[in-house]
Structures are given as structure tokens and as C-alpha cells.
PDB file of C-alpha atoms in Angstrom:
ATOM      1  CA  LEU A 122       0.767  15.675   0.011  1.00  0.00           C
ATOM      2  CA  SER A 123       4.347  14.609   0.978  1.00  0.00           C
ATOM      3  CA  SER A 124       4.133  16.454   4.128  1.00  0.00           C
ATOM      4  CA  LEU A 125       0.840  14.611   4.973  1.00  0.00           C
ATOM      5  CA  GLY A 126       2.413  11.370   3.862  1.00  0.00           C
ATOM      6  CA  LEU A 127       5.304  12.005   6.149  1.00  0.00           C
ATOM      7  CA  VAL A 128       3.052  12.735   9.186  1.00  0.00           C
ATOM      8  CA  ALA A 129       0.918   9.760   8.355  1.00  0.00           C
ATOM      9  CA  ALA A 130       3.901   7.476   7.788  1.00  0.00           C
ATOM     10  CA  ALA A 131       5.913   8.641  10.762  1.00  0.00           C
ATOM     11  CA  PRO A 132       4.780   5.920  13.163  1.00  0.00           C
ATOM     12  CA  LEU A 133       5.309   3.138  10.497  1.00  0.00           C
ATOM     13  CA  ILE A 134       8.914   4.599   9.714  1.00  0.00           C
ATOM     14  CA  ALA A 135       9.583   4.747  13.404  1.00  0.00           C
ATOM     15  CA  LEU A 136       8.550   1.083  13.842  1.00  0.00           C
ATOM     16  CA  GLY A 137      10.483   0.069  10.887  1.00  0.00           C
ATOM     17  CA  ALA A 138      13.608   1.852  11.906  1.00  0.00           C
ATOM     18  CA  LEU A 139      13.370   0.297  15.295  1.00  0.00           C
ATOM     19  CA  ALA A 140      12.943  -3.248  13.889  1.00  0.00           C
ATOM     20  CA  VAL A 141      15.994  -2.572  11.624  1.00  0.00           C
ATOM     21  CA  TRP A 142      17.963  -1.432  14.524  1.00  0.00           C
ATOM     22  CA  ILE A 143      17.015  -4.228  16.982  1.00  0.00           C
ATOM     23  CA  GLU A 144      17.841  -6.842  14.244  1.00  0.00           C
ATOM     24  CA  ASP A 145      21.537  -5.932  13.791  1.00  0.00           C
ATOM     25  CA  ARG A 146      22.161  -2.640  15.648  1.00  0.00           C
ATOM     26  CA  GLY A 147      23.320  -1.007  12.495  1.00  0.00           C
ATOM     27  CA  PRO A 148      22.079   2.150  10.817  1.00  0.00           C
ATOM     28  CA  VAL A 149      18.450   2.429  10.136  1.00  0.00           C
ATOM     29  CA  PHE A 150      18.598   4.557   7.173  1.00  0.00           C
ATOM     30  CA  PHE A 151      20.255   3.903   3.702  1.00  0.00           C
ATOM     31  CA  SER A 152      21.160   6.717   1.453  1.00  0.00           C
ATOM     32  CA  GLN A 153      22.551   6.476  -2.022  1.00  0.00           C
ATOM     33  CA  THR A 154      23.322   8.860  -4.907  1.00  0.00           C
ATOM     34  CA  ARG A 155      20.586   8.608  -7.451  1.00  0.00           C
ATOM     35  CA  ILE A 156      19.850  10.758 -10.659  1.00  0.00           C
ATOM     36  CA  GLY A 157      16.893  12.977 -10.943  1.00  0.00           C
ATOM     37  CA  LYS A 158      15.240  15.250 -13.377  1.00  0.00           C
ATOM     38  CA  ASN A 159      17.584  16.928 -15.726  1.00  0.00           C
ATOM     39  CA  HIS A 160      20.324  14.513 -14.718  1.00  0.00           C
ATOM     40  CA  ARG A 161      20.832  16.130 -11.408  1.00  0.00           C
ATOM     41  CA  PRO A 162      22.195  13.763  -8.619  1.00  0.00           C
ATOM     42  CA  PHE A 163      20.530  13.705  -5.252  1.00  0.00           C
ATOM     43  CA  ARG A 164      20.916  11.611  -2.041  1.00  0.00           C
ATOM     44  CA  LEU A 165      17.929   9.269  -1.834  1.00  0.00           C
ATOM     45  CA  VAL A 166      16.891   8.027   1.724  1.00  0.00           C
ATOM     46  CA  LYS A 167      15.284   4.732   2.467  1.00  0.00           C
ATOM     47  CA  LEU A 168      14.888   2.410   5.434  1.00  0.00           C
ATOM     48  CA  ARG A 169      17.938  -0.082   5.248  1.00  0.00           C
ATOM     49  CA  THR A 170      16.861  -3.646   4.255  1.00  0.00           C
ATOM     50  CA  MET A 171      20.229  -5.121   3.396  1.00  0.00           C
ATOM     51  CA  ARG A 172      23.451  -5.910   5.226  1.00  0.00           C
ATOM     52  CA  PRO A 173      26.242  -3.486   4.263  1.00  0.00           C
ATOM     53  CA  THR A 174      28.628  -4.952   1.771  1.00  0.00           C
ATOM     54  CA  GLY A 175      32.149  -4.044   0.815  1.00  0.00           C
ATOM     55  CA  PRO A 176      33.097  -2.696  -2.653  1.00  0.00           C
ATOM     56  CA  GLY A 177      32.656  -4.931  -5.555  1.00  0.00           C
ATOM     57  CA  GLY A 178      29.264  -6.211  -4.457  1.00  0.00           C
ATOM     58  CA  ASP A 179      26.497  -6.995  -6.844  1.00  0.00           C
ATOM     59  CA  LEU A 180      24.821  -4.124  -8.410  1.00  0.00           C
ATOM     60  CA  TYR A 181      21.394  -5.746  -8.471  1.00  0.00           C
ATOM     61  CA  THR A 182      19.357  -7.488  -5.725  1.00  0.00           C
ATOM     62  CA  ARG A 183      18.668 -11.134  -6.682  1.00  0.00           C
ATOM     63  CA  PRO A 184      15.895 -13.382  -5.654  1.00  0.00           C
ATOM     64  CA  GLY A 185      16.808 -14.943  -2.281  1.00  0.00           C
ATOM     65  CA  ASP A 186      19.717 -12.433  -1.892  1.00  0.00           C
ATOM     66  CA  ALA A 187      21.562 -13.134   1.275  1.00  0.00           C
ATOM     67  CA  ARG A 188      22.298  -9.413   1.959  1.00  0.00           C
ATOM     68  CA  ILE A 189      18.771  -8.872   2.645  1.00  0.00           C
ATOM     69  CA  THR A 190      17.797  -8.984   6.342  1.00  0.00           C
ATOM     70  CA  ARG A 191      14.724 -10.548   7.717  1.00  0.00           C
ATOM     71  CA  VAL A 192      13.286  -7.276   8.679  1.00  0.00           C
ATOM     72  CA  GLY A 193      14.263  -5.965   5.229  1.00  0.00           C
ATOM     73  CA  ARG A 194      12.157  -8.795   3.533  1.00  0.00           C
ATOM     74  CA  LEU A 195       9.078  -7.509   5.227  1.00  0.00           C
ATOM     75  CA  LEU A 196       9.932  -4.039   4.701  1.00  0.00           C
ATOM     76  CA  ARG A 197      10.539  -4.598   0.942  1.00  0.00           C
ATOM     77  CA  SER A 198       7.450  -6.849   0.553  1.00  0.00           C
ATOM     78  CA  THR A 199       5.074  -4.031   1.799  1.00  0.00           C
ATOM     79  CA  ARG A 200       7.275  -1.138   0.338  1.00  0.00           C
ATOM     80  CA  MET A 201       7.586   0.413   3.791  1.00  0.00           C
ATOM     81  CA  ASP A 202      11.230   0.822   3.030  1.00  0.00           C
ATOM     82  CA  GLU A 203      10.300   3.447   0.486  1.00  0.00           C
ATOM     83  CA  PHE A 204       8.294   5.865   2.935  1.00  0.00           C
ATOM     84  CA  PRO A 205      11.561   8.005   3.903  1.00  0.00           C
ATOM     85  CA  GLN A 206      11.607   8.898   0.166  1.00  0.00           C
ATOM     86  CA  LEU A 207       8.735  11.381   1.032  1.00  0.00           C
ATOM     87  CA  TRP A 208      11.472  13.505   2.447  1.00  0.00           C
ATOM     88  CA  ASN A 209      13.066  13.585  -0.990  1.00  0.00           C
ATOM     89  CA  VAL A 210       9.504  14.566  -2.612  1.00  0.00           C
ATOM     90  CA  LEU A 211       9.247  17.214   0.057  1.00  0.00           C
ATOM     91  CA  ARG A 212      12.716  18.716  -0.761  1.00  0.00           C
ATOM     92  CA  GLY A 213      11.650  18.817  -4.503  1.00  0.00           C
ATOM     93  CA  GLN A 214      14.164  16.169  -5.645  1.00  0.00           C
ATOM     94  CA  MET A 215      11.460  13.510  -6.348  1.00  0.00           C
ATOM     95  CA  SER A 216       7.591  13.167  -7.192  1.00  0.00           C
ATOM     96  CA  LEU A 217       5.174  10.912  -5.877  1.00  0.00           C
ATOM     97  CA  ILE A 218       4.904   9.127  -9.156  1.00  0.00           C
ATOM     98  CA  GLY A 219       7.348   9.024 -11.960  1.00  0.00           C
ATOM     99  CA  PRO A 220      10.176   6.742 -13.211  1.00  0.00           C
ATOM    100  CA  ARG A 221      12.311   5.120 -10.498  1.00  0.00           C
ATOM    101  CA  ALA A 222      15.244   7.040  -9.331  1.00  0.00           C
ATOM    102  CA  GLU A 223      18.319   4.961 -10.505  1.00  0.00           C
ATOM    103  CA  TRP A 224      21.658   4.653  -8.812  1.00  0.00           C
ATOM    104  CA  ASP A 225      24.244   7.031 -10.575  1.00  0.00           C
ATOM    105  CA  ARG A 226      26.657   3.945 -11.054  1.00  0.00           C
ATOM    106  CA  LEU A 227      24.007   2.252 -13.124  1.00  0.00           C
ATOM    107  CA  VAL A 228      22.775   5.296 -15.045  1.00  0.00           C
ATOM    108  CA  GLU A 229      26.222   5.759 -16.553  1.00  0.00           C
ATOM    109  CA  THR A 230      25.948   2.278 -18.057  1.00  0.00           C
ATOM    110  CA  TYR A 231      22.152   2.594 -19.083  1.00  0.00           C
ATOM    111  CA  THR A 232      22.787   5.998 -20.777  1.00  0.00           C
ATOM    112  CA  ARG A 233      25.730   4.454 -22.909  1.00  0.00           C
ATOM    113  CA  ASP A 234      24.091   1.174 -23.701  1.00  0.00           C
ATOM    114  CA  ILE A 235      20.454   1.893 -23.969  1.00  0.00           C
ATOM    115  CA  PRO A 236      18.998   4.195 -26.862  1.00  0.00           C
ATOM    116  CA  CYS A 237      16.751   6.929 -25.510  1.00  0.00           C
ATOM    117  CA  TYR A 238      17.475   6.257 -21.871  1.00  0.00           C
ATOM    118  CA  HIS A 239      18.108   9.924 -21.203  1.00  0.00           C
ATOM    119  CA  PHE A 240      14.435  10.832 -21.876  1.00  0.00           C
ATOM    120  CA  ARG A 241      13.517   9.465 -18.555  1.00  0.00           C
ATOM    121  CA  HIS A 242      15.355  12.266 -16.790  1.00  0.00           C
ATOM    122  CA  LEU A 243      12.855  14.991 -18.415  1.00  0.00           C
ATOM    123  CA  VAL A 244      10.753  14.364 -15.372  1.00  0.00           C
ATOM    124  CA  LYS A 245      11.219  13.836 -11.605  1.00  0.00           C
ATOM    125  CA  PRO A 246      11.602  10.440 -10.568  1.00  0.00           C
ATOM    126  CA  GLY A 247       8.905   8.939  -8.372  1.00  0.00           C
ATOM    127  CA  ILE A 248       8.494   6.901  -5.325  1.00  0.00           C
ATOM    128  CA  THR A 249       6.173   4.761  -7.478  1.00  0.00           C
ATOM    129  CA  GLY A 250       5.545   4.603 -11.156  1.00  0.00           C
ATOM    130  CA  TRP A 251       4.025   2.725 -14.169  1.00  0.00           C
ATOM    131  CA  ALA A 252       7.134   0.654 -14.761  1.00  0.00           C
ATOM    132  CA  GLN A 253       7.235  -0.277 -10.892  1.00  0.00           C
ATOM    133  CA  VAL A 254       3.653  -1.474 -10.749  1.00  0.00           C
ATOM    134  CA  ASN A 255       3.592  -3.209 -14.057  1.00  0.00           C
ATOM    135  CA  TYR A 256       7.143  -4.873 -14.438  1.00  0.00           C
ATOM    136  CA  PRO A 257       8.850  -6.831 -11.905  1.00  0.00           C
ATOM    137  CA  TYR A 258      12.294  -5.775 -10.136  1.00  0.00           C
ATOM    138  CA  GLY A 259      14.858  -5.159 -12.925  1.00  0.00           C
ATOM    139  CA  ALA A 260      17.937  -7.077 -12.266  1.00  0.00           C
ATOM    140  CA  ASN A 261      19.929  -6.639 -15.662  1.00  0.00           C
ATOM    141  CA  LEU A 262      20.215  -4.637 -18.649  1.00  0.00           C
ATOM    142  CA  GLU A 263      17.510  -6.208 -20.637  1.00  0.00           C
ATOM    143  CA  ASP A 264      14.935  -5.711 -17.691  1.00  0.00           C
ATOM    144  CA  THR A 265      15.964  -2.044 -17.626  1.00  0.00           C
ATOM    145  CA  ARG A 266      15.326  -1.783 -21.397  1.00  0.00           C
ATOM    146  CA  ARG A 267      11.720  -3.178 -20.878  1.00  0.00           C
ATOM    147  CA  LYS A 268      11.143  -0.852 -18.032  1.00  0.00           C
ATOM    148  CA  LEU A 269      12.190   2.005 -19.967  1.00  0.00           C
ATOM    149  CA  GLU A 270       9.349   1.299 -22.374  1.00  0.00           C
ATOM    150  CA  TYR A 271       6.955   1.733 -19.382  1.00  0.00           C
ATOM    151  CA  ASP A 272       8.699   4.935 -18.169  1.00  0.00           C
ATOM    152  CA  LEU A 273       8.436   6.464 -21.824  1.00  0.00           C
ATOM    153  CA  TYR A 274       4.901   5.397 -21.925  1.00  0.00           C
ATOM    154  CA  TYR A 275       4.319   7.222 -18.576  1.00  0.00           C
ATOM    155  CA  ILE A 276       5.937  10.412 -19.933  1.00  0.00           C
ATOM    156  CA  ARG A 277       4.076  10.451 -23.010  1.00  0.00           C
ATOM    157  CA  HIS A 278       0.678   9.548 -21.540  1.00  0.00           C
ATOM    158  CA  PHE A 279       0.833  11.415 -18.209  1.00  0.00           C
ATOM    159  CA  SER A 280      -2.556  12.078 -16.966  1.00  0.00           C
ATOM    160  CA  PHE A 281      -4.573  12.280 -13.694  1.00  0.00           C
ATOM    161  CA  VAL A 282      -6.275   8.866 -14.578  1.00  0.00           C
ATOM    162  CA  LEU A 283      -2.780   7.358 -15.211  1.00  0.00           C
ATOM    163  CA  ASP A 284      -1.668   8.579 -11.889  1.00  0.00           C
ATOM    164  CA  ALA A 285      -4.655   7.322 -10.032  1.00  0.00           C
ATOM    165  CA  THR A 286      -4.124   3.970 -11.783  1.00  0.00           C
ATOM    166  CA  ILE A 287      -0.606   3.820 -10.401  1.00  0.00           C
ATOM    167  CA  VAL A 288      -1.790   4.796  -6.842  1.00  0.00           C
ATOM    168  CA  LEU A 289      -4.344   2.104  -6.887  1.00  0.00           C
ATOM    169  CA  LYS A 290      -1.932  -0.662  -8.071  1.00  0.00           C
ATOM    170  CA  THR A 291       0.714   0.531  -5.475  1.00  0.00           C
ATOM    171  CA  ILE A 292      -1.821   0.253  -2.752  1.00  0.00           C
ATOM    172  CA  HIS A 293      -2.659  -3.201  -3.966  1.00  0.00           C
ATOM    173  CA  ILE A 294       1.079  -4.210  -4.039  1.00  0.00           C
ATOM    174  CA  MET A 295       1.529  -2.840  -0.472  1.00  0.00           C
ATOM    175  CA  LEU A 296      -1.400  -4.536   0.940  1.00  0.00           C
ATOM    176  CA  PHE A 297      -0.779  -7.784  -0.485  1.00  0.00           C
ATOM    177  CA  GLY A 298       3.009  -7.851  -0.049  1.00  0.00           C
ATOM    178  CA  LYS A 299       3.970  -8.279  -3.559  1.00  0.00           C
ATOM    179  CA  GLY A 300       7.006  -6.062  -3.472  1.00  0.00           C
ATOM    180  CA  ARG A 301      10.592  -7.238  -3.748  1.00  0.00           C
TER     181      ARG A 301
END
């Protein structure tokens, strides 16, 4: 499915990449170390939606964040910035559906401060998931605790029907620009 998805999304990825490059002539892709199944790190790839920042920048994206470019706002609202992650799925690092792959810098804190956080690493992270379609973007430790409840629900109740529900909710979010 990821191969077919990459072929189908290739024109959209190319258009998004061109728009990112035209806006500020910077790199079109963003990669970051994320934590996957069994706590294995991997490099996640996305279309770049933010201006590069120096060390010490905010760990979370905030509403109205000045780092997000104009093109980036569109890519985020339609979730087109996530399409290159199909490459991570093809490489076996991710799944189409599962808990969000979190940044390694944040996982250290979450594992230390949130009981049971490590259980979400029993499955591959996904491009979309139960927490992503049911809870707004998390921007602090409390949001992460709440999203973990959704992730653990997904892991416990994994089924074809639940996956189909997630896919339909994801399509709705993409079509109606409800991403952030």
C-alpha cells in the first residue's frame, strides 16, 4: 500500500516541494530522529513547513507560530506534508496507522514523566492514528498524557474496523483542511 501511495502521491509531493522551494529557496524536505517500535530511532521525512530555527527553539508548534511558512500552513492543514512518510512505511520503520512517531528529544521526557508511555512503542508508529484523528495537536505534557490514552486504546482494540474508521476520519481531516 505504501508503494501505491507513493506513486499516487508523487505529483502532490512534487508540487508541495516546488511550492516550499519557491517560497524561500530552502530545503524542501525536513528530517528528524523519531522513535519507533521497540524504541528504535529512525529518520522521519516530511515536506518542510517551518523556517529553520537555531538551537533552543520551542519544542512544540503553537497556534499562530511564526515559524510556519505560508505554504507550510496549507501543507499542514491538508496533511500533505505527511506524504513523504510513506517512504518510512516502505522501509518498514512505520505503519500507515499507529501512534504518532515522536521526536527523540521529547520521548526521553515523556518516558520519564508519564507512566506507561513506553507501551506505545510496542507497535510501529503510524502516519495517522486514533489519537491524531480524535485529539488536537499536542503542545505540552498534559496533551501528551491525554493522547497516550488514545494510543493505548488503539493498541488494545486494534482491528480492521478501527483502522477503517481512522482512515475515514483522516480523509475527512485532509479534505476539509482541519490539520494543524
